[in-house]
Coordinates of N, CA and C and ligand atoms in Angstrom, one line a residue:
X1 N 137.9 69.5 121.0 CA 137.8 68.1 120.6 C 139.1 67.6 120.1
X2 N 139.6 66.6 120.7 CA 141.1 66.2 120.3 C 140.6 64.7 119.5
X3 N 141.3 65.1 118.0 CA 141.1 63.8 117.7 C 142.4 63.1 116.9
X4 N 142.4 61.7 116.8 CA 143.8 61.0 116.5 C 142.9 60.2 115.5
X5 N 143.9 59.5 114.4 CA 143.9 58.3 113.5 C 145.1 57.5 114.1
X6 N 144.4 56.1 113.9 CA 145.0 55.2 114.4 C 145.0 54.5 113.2
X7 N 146.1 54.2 112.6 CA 146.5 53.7 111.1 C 146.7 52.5 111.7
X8 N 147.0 51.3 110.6 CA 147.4 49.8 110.4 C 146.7 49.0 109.1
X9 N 147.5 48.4 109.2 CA 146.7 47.2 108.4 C 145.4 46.3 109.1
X10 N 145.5 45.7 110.3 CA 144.5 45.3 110.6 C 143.4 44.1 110.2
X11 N 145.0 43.6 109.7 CA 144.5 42.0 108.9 C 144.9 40.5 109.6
X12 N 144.0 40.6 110.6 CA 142.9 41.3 110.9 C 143.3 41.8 112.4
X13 N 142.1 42.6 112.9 CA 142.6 43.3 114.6 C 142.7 42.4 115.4
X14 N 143.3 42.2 116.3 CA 143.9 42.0 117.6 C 143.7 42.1 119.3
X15 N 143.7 41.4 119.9 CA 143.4 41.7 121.2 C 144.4 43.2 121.3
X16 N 145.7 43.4 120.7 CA 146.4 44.1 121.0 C 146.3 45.1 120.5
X17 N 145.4 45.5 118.9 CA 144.5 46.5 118.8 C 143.9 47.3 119.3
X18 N 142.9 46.1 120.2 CA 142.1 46.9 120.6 C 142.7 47.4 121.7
X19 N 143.5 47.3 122.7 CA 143.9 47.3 123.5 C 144.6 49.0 123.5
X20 N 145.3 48.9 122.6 CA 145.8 50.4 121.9 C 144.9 51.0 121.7
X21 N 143.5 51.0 121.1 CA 142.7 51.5 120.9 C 142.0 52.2 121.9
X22 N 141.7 51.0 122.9 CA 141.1 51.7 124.5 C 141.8 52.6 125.2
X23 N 143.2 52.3 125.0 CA 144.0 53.3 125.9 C 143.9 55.1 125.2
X24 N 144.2 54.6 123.4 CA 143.7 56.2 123.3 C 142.5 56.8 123.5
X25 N 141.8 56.3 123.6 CA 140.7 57.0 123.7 C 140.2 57.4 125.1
X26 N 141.3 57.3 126.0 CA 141.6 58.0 127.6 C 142.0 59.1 127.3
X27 N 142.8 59.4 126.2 CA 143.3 60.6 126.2 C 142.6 61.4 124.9
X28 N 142.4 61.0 123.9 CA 141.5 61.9 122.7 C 139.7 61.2 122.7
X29 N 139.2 62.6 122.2 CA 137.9 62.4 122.4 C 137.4 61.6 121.6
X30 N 138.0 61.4 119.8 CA 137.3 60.5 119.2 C 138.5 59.9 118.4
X31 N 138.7 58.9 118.0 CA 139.8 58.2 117.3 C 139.1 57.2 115.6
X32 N 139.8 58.1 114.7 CA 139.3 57.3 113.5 C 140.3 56.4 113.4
X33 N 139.7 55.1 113.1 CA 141.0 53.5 112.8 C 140.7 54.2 111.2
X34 N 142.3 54.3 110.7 CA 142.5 54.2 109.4 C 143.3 52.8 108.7
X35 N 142.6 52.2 107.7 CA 143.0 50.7 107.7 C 143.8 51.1 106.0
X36 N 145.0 50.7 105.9 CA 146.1 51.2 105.4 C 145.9 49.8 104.3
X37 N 145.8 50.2 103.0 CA 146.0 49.3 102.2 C 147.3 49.3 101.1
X38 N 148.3 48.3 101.1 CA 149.8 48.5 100.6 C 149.8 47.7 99.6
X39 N 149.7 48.6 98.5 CA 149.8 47.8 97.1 C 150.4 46.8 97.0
X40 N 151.8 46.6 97.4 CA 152.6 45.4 97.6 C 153.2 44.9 98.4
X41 N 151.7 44.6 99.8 CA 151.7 43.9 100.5 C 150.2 43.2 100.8
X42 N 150.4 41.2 100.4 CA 149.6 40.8 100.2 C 149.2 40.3 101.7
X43 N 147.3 40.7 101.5 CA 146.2 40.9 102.9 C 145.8 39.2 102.9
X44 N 145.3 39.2 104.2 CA 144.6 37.8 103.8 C 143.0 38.2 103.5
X45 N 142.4 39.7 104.2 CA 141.3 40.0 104.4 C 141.5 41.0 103.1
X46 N 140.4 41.5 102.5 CA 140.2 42.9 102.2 C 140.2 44.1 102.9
X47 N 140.4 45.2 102.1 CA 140.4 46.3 103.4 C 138.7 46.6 103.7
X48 N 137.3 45.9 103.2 CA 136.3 46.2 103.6 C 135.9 45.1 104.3
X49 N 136.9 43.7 104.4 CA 136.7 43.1 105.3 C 137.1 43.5 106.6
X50 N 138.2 44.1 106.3 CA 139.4 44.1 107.7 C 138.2 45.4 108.5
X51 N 137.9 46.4 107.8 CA 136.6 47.2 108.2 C 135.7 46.8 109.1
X52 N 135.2 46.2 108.5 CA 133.7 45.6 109.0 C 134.3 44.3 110.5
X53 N 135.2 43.8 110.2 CA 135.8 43.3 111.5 C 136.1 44.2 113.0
X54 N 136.5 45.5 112.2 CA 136.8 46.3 113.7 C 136.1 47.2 113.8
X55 N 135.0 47.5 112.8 CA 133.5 48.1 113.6 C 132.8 47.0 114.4
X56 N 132.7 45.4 114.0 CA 132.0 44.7 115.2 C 132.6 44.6 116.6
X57 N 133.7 44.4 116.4 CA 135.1 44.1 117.6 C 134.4 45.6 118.8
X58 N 134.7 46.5 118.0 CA 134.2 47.6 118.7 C 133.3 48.2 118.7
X59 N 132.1 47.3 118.6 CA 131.0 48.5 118.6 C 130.6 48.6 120.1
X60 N 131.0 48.7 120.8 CA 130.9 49.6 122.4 C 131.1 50.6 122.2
X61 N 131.9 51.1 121.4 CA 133.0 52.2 121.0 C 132.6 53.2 120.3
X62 N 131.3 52.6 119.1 CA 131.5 53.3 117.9 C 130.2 54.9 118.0
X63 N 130.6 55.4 119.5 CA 130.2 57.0 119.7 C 131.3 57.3 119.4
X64 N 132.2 56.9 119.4 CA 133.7 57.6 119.7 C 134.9 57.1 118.6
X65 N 134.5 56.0 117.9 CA 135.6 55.2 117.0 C 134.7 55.2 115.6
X66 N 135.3 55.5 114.3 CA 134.9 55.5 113.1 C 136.1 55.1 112.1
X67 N 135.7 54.3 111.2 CA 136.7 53.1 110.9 C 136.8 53.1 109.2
X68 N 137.6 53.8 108.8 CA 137.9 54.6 107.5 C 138.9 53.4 106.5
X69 N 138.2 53.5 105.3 CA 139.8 52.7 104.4 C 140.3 54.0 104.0
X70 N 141.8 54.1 104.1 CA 142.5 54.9 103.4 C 142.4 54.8 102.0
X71 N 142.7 56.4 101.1 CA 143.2 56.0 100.3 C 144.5 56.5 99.6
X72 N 144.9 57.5 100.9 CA 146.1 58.4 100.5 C 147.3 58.1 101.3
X73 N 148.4 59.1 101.7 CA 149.0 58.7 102.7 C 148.6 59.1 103.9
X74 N 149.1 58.0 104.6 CA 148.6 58.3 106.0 C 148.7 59.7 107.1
X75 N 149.5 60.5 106.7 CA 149.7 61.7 107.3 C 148.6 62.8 106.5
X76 N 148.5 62.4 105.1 CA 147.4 63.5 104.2 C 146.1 63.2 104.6
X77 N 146.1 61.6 105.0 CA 144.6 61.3 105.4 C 144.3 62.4 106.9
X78 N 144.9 61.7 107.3 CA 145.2 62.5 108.8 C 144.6 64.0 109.0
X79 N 145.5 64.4 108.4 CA 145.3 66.1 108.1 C 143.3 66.5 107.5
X80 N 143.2 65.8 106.6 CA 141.9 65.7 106.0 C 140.6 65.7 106.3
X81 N 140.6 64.7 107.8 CA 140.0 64.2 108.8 C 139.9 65.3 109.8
X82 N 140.7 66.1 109.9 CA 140.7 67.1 110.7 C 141.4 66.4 112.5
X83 N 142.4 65.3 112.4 CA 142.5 64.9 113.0 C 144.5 65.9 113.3
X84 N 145.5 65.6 114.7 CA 146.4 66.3 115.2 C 146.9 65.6 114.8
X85 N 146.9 64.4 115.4 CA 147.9 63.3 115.8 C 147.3 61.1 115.3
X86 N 148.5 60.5 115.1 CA 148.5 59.6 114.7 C 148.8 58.8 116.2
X87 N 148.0 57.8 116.1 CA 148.6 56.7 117.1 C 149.0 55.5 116.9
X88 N 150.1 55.0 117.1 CA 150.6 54.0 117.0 C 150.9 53.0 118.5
X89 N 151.4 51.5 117.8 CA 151.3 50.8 119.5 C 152.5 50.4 119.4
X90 N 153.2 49.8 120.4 CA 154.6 49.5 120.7 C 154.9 48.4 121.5
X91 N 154.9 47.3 121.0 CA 155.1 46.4 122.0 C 155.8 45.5 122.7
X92 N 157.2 46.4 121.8 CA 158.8 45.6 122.9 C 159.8 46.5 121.8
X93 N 160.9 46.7 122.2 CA 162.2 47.2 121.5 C 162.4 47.1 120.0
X94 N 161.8 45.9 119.7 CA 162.2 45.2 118.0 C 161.0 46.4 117.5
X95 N 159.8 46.7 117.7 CA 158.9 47.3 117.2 C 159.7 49.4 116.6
X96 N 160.2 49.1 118.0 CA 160.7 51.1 118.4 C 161.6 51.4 116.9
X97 N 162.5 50.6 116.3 CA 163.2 51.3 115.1 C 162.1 51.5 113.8
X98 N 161.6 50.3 113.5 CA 160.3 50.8 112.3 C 159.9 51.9 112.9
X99 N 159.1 52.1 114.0 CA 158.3 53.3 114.2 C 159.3 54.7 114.2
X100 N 160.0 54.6 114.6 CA 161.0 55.9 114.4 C 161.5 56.1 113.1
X101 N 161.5 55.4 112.6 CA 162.0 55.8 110.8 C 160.3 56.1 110.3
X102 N 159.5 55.8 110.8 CA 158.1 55.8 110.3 C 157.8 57.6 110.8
X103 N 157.2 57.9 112.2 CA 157.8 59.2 113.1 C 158.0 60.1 112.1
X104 N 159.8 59.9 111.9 CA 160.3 61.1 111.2 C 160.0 61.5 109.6
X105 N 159.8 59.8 109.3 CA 159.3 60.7 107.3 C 158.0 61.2 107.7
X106 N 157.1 60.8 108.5 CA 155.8 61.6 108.7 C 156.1 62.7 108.8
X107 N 156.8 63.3 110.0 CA 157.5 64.7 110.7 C 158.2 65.8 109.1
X108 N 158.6 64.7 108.3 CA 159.4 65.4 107.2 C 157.9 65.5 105.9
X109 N 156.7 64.8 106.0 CA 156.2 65.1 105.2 C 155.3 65.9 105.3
X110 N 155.1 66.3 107.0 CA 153.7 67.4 107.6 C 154.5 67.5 108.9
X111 N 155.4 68.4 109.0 CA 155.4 68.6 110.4 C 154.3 69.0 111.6
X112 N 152.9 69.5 110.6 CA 152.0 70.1 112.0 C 151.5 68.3 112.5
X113 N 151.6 67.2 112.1 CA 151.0 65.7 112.6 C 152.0 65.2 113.4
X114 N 152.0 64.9 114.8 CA 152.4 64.3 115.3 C 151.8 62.8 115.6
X115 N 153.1 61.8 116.0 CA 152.7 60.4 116.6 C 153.0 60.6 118.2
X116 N 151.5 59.7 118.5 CA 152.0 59.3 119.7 C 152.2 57.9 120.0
X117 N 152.6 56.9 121.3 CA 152.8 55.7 121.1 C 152.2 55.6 122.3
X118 N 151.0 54.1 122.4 CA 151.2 53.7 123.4 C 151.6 52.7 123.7
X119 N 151.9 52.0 125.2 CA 152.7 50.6 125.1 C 151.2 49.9 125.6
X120 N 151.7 48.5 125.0 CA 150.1 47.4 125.3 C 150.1 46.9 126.4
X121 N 149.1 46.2 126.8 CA 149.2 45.6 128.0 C 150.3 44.4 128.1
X122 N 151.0 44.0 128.7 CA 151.8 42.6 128.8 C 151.6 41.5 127.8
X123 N 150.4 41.4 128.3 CA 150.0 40.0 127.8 C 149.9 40.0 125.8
X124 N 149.8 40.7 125.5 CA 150.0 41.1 124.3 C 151.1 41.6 123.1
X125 N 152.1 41.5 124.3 CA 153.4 42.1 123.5 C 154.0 41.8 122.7
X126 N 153.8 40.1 122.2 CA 153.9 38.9 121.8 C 152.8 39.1 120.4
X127 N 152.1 39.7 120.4 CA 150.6 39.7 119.4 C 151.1 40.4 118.2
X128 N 150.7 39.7 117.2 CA 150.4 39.7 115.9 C 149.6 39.4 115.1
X129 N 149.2 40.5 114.1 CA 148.4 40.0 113.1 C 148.9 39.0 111.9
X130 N 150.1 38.5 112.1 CA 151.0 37.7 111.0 C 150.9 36.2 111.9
X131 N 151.1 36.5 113.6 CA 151.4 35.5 114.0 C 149.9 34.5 114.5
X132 N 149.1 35.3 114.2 CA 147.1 35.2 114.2 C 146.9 34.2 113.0
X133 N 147.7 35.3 111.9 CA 147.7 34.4 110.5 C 148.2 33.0 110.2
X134 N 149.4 33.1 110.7 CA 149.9 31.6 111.0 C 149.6 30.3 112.0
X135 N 149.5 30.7 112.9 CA 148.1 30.0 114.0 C 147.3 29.0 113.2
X136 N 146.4 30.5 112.4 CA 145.4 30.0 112.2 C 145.6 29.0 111.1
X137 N 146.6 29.0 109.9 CA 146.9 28.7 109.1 C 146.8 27.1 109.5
X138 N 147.6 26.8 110.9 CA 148.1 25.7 110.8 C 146.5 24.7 111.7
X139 N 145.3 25.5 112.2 CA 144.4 24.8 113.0 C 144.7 25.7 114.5
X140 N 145.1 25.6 114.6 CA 145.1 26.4 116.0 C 144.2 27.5 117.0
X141 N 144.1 27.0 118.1 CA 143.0 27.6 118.7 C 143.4 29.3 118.8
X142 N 142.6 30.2 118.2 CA 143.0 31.5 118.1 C 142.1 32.4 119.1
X143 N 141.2 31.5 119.6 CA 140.6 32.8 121.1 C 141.2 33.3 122.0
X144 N 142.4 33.2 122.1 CA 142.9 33.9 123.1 C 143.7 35.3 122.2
X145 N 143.3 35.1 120.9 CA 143.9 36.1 120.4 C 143.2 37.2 119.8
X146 N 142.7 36.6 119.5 CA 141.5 37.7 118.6 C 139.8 37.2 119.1
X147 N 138.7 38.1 118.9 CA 137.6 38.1 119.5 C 137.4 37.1 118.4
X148 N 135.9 36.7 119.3 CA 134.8 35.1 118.3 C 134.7 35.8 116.6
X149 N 134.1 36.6 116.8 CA 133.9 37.0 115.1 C 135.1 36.8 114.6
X150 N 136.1 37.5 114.7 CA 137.5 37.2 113.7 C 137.8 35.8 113.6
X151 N 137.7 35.0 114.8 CA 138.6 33.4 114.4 C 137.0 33.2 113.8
X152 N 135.9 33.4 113.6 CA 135.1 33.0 112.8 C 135.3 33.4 111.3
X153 N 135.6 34.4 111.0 CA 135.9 35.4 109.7 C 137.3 34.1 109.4
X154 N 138.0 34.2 109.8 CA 139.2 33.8 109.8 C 139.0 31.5 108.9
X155 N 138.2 31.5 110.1 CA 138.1 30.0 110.0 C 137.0 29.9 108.3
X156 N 135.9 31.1 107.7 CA 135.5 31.0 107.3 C 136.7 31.2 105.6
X157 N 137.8 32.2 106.0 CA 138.2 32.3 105.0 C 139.5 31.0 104.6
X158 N 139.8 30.6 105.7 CA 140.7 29.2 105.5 C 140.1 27.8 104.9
X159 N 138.9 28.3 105.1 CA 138.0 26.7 104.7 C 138.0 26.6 102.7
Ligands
LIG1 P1 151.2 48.0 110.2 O1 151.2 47.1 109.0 O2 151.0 49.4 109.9 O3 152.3 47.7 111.2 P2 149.4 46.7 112.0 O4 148.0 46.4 111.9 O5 150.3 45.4 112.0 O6 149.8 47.6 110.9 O7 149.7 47.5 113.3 C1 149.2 48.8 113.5 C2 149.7 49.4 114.8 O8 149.3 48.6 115.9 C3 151.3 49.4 114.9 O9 151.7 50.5 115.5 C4 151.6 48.2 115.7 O10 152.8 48.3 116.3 C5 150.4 48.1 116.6 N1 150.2 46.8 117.1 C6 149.9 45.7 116.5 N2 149.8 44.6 117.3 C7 149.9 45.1 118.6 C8 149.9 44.6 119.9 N3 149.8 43.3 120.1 N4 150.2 45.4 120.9 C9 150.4 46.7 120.7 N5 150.4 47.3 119.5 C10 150.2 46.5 118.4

């Protein structure tokens, strides 16, 4: 049984999420989403919102996806879970330096955890949970971005 955590914030998920999400789970048998909460960095959702958003998004899934708030670090969680490997997504060049300074302090804090990366589909490479945020901030149609529930969650919390 090969299993991965797939960390982020997830404020909220993404067409480009999920997308990363589907692709791992071609290659591992079950994938826990671990939703990363950063003291000082302000969410627009909660982390039991951001939860409950990407158990509905995915419940096709949820034989195979279980959707955790952290409360440790992400490589300790990891390990705890009984999980190998961490998955992360990558969705043009600007993304690849964070994640490699990210990689090796993991590498330096648990060598047995590795990352893997996948790249998103095209049309998503562009996708953000910041740039979802701002969209939505300003009125903007957000279905092409994120599924009905979120620009619903979304529109409910802008009001
Ligand atoms: P973090 O705050 O840890 O970057 P995010 O929720 O923004 O959390 O992202 C979690 C992971 O998903 C990161 O590896 C990020 O690069 C990836 N990701 C986010 N949006 C996309 C997308 N549109 N396509 C592919 N990967 C993505």
């Amino acid at each position: 049984m090969k299993v991965a955590v797939y960390p982020g914030s997830f404020d909220p998920i993404t067409f480009g999420h999920m997308d990363i999400a589907k692709r791992a789970l071609k290659v591992f048998d079950r994938l826990i989403i671990l939703i990363n909460v950063h003291p000082n960095k302000e969410a627009m959702f909660t982390a039991k919102e951001r939860k409950d958003m990407v158990e509905v998004t995915m419940k096709d899934y949820l034989d195979k996806i279980e959707v955790i708030i952290a409360n440790d670090l992400t490589v300790d969680e990891t390990k705890k879970l009984g999980a190998t490997h961490m998955v992360r997504g990558l969705r043009a060049v600007t993304d690849f330096e964070y994640e490699f300074q990210l990689t090796h302090a993991n590498r330096v804090l648990d060598s047995e955890i590795d990352s893997v990366y996948f790249m998103t589909d095209n049309k998503y490479s562009f996708l953000s949970s910041a740039l979802v945020k701002e969209i939505g901030l300003f009125k903007g149609d957000l279905n092409k971005f994120v599924p009905t529930y979120v620009v619903e969650k979304m529109k409910e919390k802008l009001n």
